[in-house]
C-alpha cells in the first residue's frame, strides 16, 4: 500500500498538462486551471508511471457510486480544501482526507456513520472534534474501499482505539490513520495481501 499527499497550494495549477486529459475530461474541467483539474492531471501522470500507458490514452471508468477505476490498477483519491491524496495498492483500496472545520452537527452525523458501540463511546467522550474527523475518515475509507457511499457506513462497523482501528466484521482489511497536514485527518483502508 502506498499513498501520496499533495498540498495543491504548493504546486502550480497545471493548465499546461491539459494535453493529458481526454476530450470528455477537458469538457468536464473547463478551460481554467483548478484544483480538480490539477488533481486529475496528477492522477493520470501517476497512472502512466505505474502502467507505462501514455496518460492521454488512460480513460478512467466509474462504478455506480462514482468511484473511478482503471482496469488492473487499484487506486483511490480524496480531496479536501487544498490537499489531495492518492492511494495505490495490489488490491482494493479506499482513502479519505478531511480538513478540520467547526461543525455543530457532529453528533447528528455521527449517528449516521458510526456503529452503536462507537457512537456510545463518542457521545460519552463529549463528541470530541478529533474523534469525529478520525471516524469520518475511517468510515469514508471503508465505504470507498467497497465502492459504496458514506451513508452505507453502518454496514462497515469499527471501533476507534487510541492506537488502532478495530474492524467488527471484516478481518481481511487493514485501516491506517494519518495526518497529511496539521489541520487535516486521513485514513486508508486496504485489502490485506500476501507479500510477493
XYZ file of C-alpha atoms in Angstrom:
196
model
C 0.000 0.000 0.000
C 1.213 3.459 -0.848
C -0.368 6.861 -0.538
C 0.793 10.215 -1.863
C -0.367 13.567 -0.464
C -0.058 16.909 -2.210
C -0.605 20.431 -0.948
C -2.079 21.890 -4.118
C -1.248 25.434 -2.972
C 2.432 24.484 -3.266
C 2.074 23.143 -6.811
C 1.464 25.185 -9.940
C -2.088 24.812 -11.209
C -1.380 22.509 -14.094
C -3.010 24.219 -17.039
C -0.069 23.147 -19.189
C -0.885 19.481 -18.511
C -4.225 19.736 -20.273
C -2.936 17.693 -23.195
C -3.046 14.677 -20.840
C -6.820 14.934 -20.485
C -9.307 13.175 -22.721
C -11.848 15.263 -24.608
C -14.533 14.376 -22.033
C -12.217 15.362 -19.162
C -11.367 18.651 -20.830
C -15.070 19.430 -21.173
C -15.695 18.407 -17.558
C -12.968 20.606 -16.086
C -13.276 23.544 -18.458
C -10.537 25.913 -19.594
C -9.420 27.352 -16.264
C -6.715 25.744 -14.119
C -8.402 24.473 -10.936
C -7.588 22.113 -8.078
C -9.868 19.477 -9.632
C -8.129 19.686 -12.994
C -4.686 19.606 -11.354
C -5.746 16.562 -9.328
C -6.870 14.718 -12.475
C -3.615 15.535 -14.268
C -1.531 14.335 -11.279
C -3.558 11.123 -11.134
C -3.109 10.449 -14.842
C 0.636 11.101 -14.581
C 0.863 8.626 -11.690
C -1.189 6.025 -13.581
C 1.091 6.466 -16.589
C 4.132 5.920 -14.353
C 2.607 2.741 -12.932
C 1.224 1.239 -16.167
C 3.532 2.549 -18.879
C 0.435 3.616 -20.845
C 0.571 7.243 -22.036
C -1.615 9.444 -19.825
C -3.538 10.731 -22.848
C -4.750 7.178 -23.531
C -5.854 6.461 -19.956
C -9.632 6.727 -19.717
C -10.991 6.233 -16.227
C -14.200 4.337 -15.647
C -16.665 4.802 -12.777
C -18.757 2.430 -10.695
C -22.414 3.100 -9.876
C -21.432 5.349 -6.931
C -18.930 7.394 -8.947
C -15.737 5.663 -7.724
C -13.153 5.978 -10.512
C -11.151 2.945 -11.554
C -8.783 1.800 -14.239
C -8.663 -1.911 -15.134
C -5.756 -3.674 -13.452
C -4.842 -0.768 -11.132
C -6.248 -0.400 -7.628
C -6.329 3.231 -6.536
C -8.480 5.776 -4.790
C -8.334 9.543 -4.418
C -9.550 12.097 -1.915
C -9.563 15.880 -1.995
C -10.314 18.337 0.812
C -9.653 22.088 0.675
C -6.133 22.429 -0.774
C -5.000 18.823 -0.107
C -5.083 15.843 -2.450
C -4.334 12.235 -1.553
C -3.941 9.334 -3.984
C -3.622 5.778 -2.636
C -2.463 2.684 -4.542
C -2.370 -0.998 -3.625
C -2.251 -4.511 -5.092
C -5.956 -4.965 -4.292
C -8.982 -2.832 -3.376
C -8.253 0.390 -1.501
C -10.120 3.423 -0.180
C -8.729 6.700 1.135
C -10.189 9.822 2.675
C -8.808 13.112 3.943
C -10.757 15.852 5.689
C -9.811 19.360 6.701
C -10.728 20.126 10.293
C -13.586 22.612 10.424
C -16.205 23.540 13.010
C -19.441 21.580 12.852
C -22.470 21.912 15.077
C -23.817 18.696 13.507
C -21.117 16.300 14.769
C -23.454 14.193 16.902
C -26.154 14.113 14.221
C -23.664 12.996 11.547
C -22.006 10.524 13.907
C -25.358 8.748 14.302
C -25.411 8.172 10.546
C -21.884 6.720 10.185
C -20.933 5.029 13.481
C -21.944 1.648 14.852
C -23.745 1.668 18.220
C -20.654 0.840 20.297
C -18.514 3.534 18.645
C -21.344 6.073 18.875
C -21.770 5.402 22.616
C -18.047 5.940 23.195
C -18.089 9.097 21.082
C -21.055 10.613 22.954
C -19.636 9.580 26.364
C -16.437 11.447 25.471
C -18.448 14.603 24.715
C -18.368 14.300 20.891
C -14.731 15.406 20.517
C -13.814 17.041 17.222
C -10.693 14.919 16.678
C -12.581 11.625 17.176
C -15.348 12.797 14.838
C -12.962 13.612 11.991
C -10.950 10.419 12.504
C -14.157 8.337 12.470
C -15.462 10.185 9.419
C -12.227 9.488 7.502
C -12.235 5.834 8.569
C -15.880 5.420 7.524
C -15.204 7.121 4.170
C -12.114 4.992 3.540
C -14.061 1.806 4.298
C -17.014 2.643 2.068
C -14.749 3.883 -0.716
C -12.790 0.617 -0.459
C -16.087 -1.200 -1.049
C -17.200 1.209 -3.784
C -20.180 2.309 -1.670
C -21.379 5.670 -0.276
C -20.880 7.289 3.138
C -24.495 6.615 4.100
C -23.717 2.895 3.906
C -21.035 3.310 6.605
C -23.049 1.422 9.267
C -22.544 -1.679 7.103
C -18.795 -1.397 7.894
C -18.710 -1.144 11.714
C -15.490 -0.279 13.530
C -14.227 0.887 16.908
C -11.635 3.664 17.100
C -8.997 2.876 19.732
C -6.119 5.201 20.683
C -3.569 3.036 18.840
C -5.573 1.224 16.178
C -8.899 0.681 14.420
C -10.819 -2.488 15.261
C -12.978 -3.736 12.388
C -16.001 -5.616 13.702
C -16.935 -7.579 10.577
C -14.052 -7.819 8.127
C -10.634 -9.071 9.175
C -9.373 -9.089 5.586
C -8.824 -5.316 5.737
C -6.297 -3.024 7.325
C -7.118 0.572 8.266
C -4.387 3.122 8.882
C -4.863 6.679 10.104
C -2.537 9.509 9.086
C -2.258 13.288 9.236
C -1.480 14.769 5.792
C -1.076 18.235 7.378
C -1.578 19.767 10.829
C -5.245 20.644 10.294
C -6.195 17.530 8.285
C -7.164 13.979 9.144
C -6.788 10.940 6.912
C -7.429 7.205 6.754
C -6.751 4.488 4.245
C -8.476 1.063 4.106
C -6.988 -1.703 2.026
C -7.321 -5.415 1.416
C -4.631 -7.487 3.115
C -2.470 -9.215 0.534
C 0.312 -11.751 0.834
C 3.813 -10.408 0.223
C 5.216 -11.284 -3.174
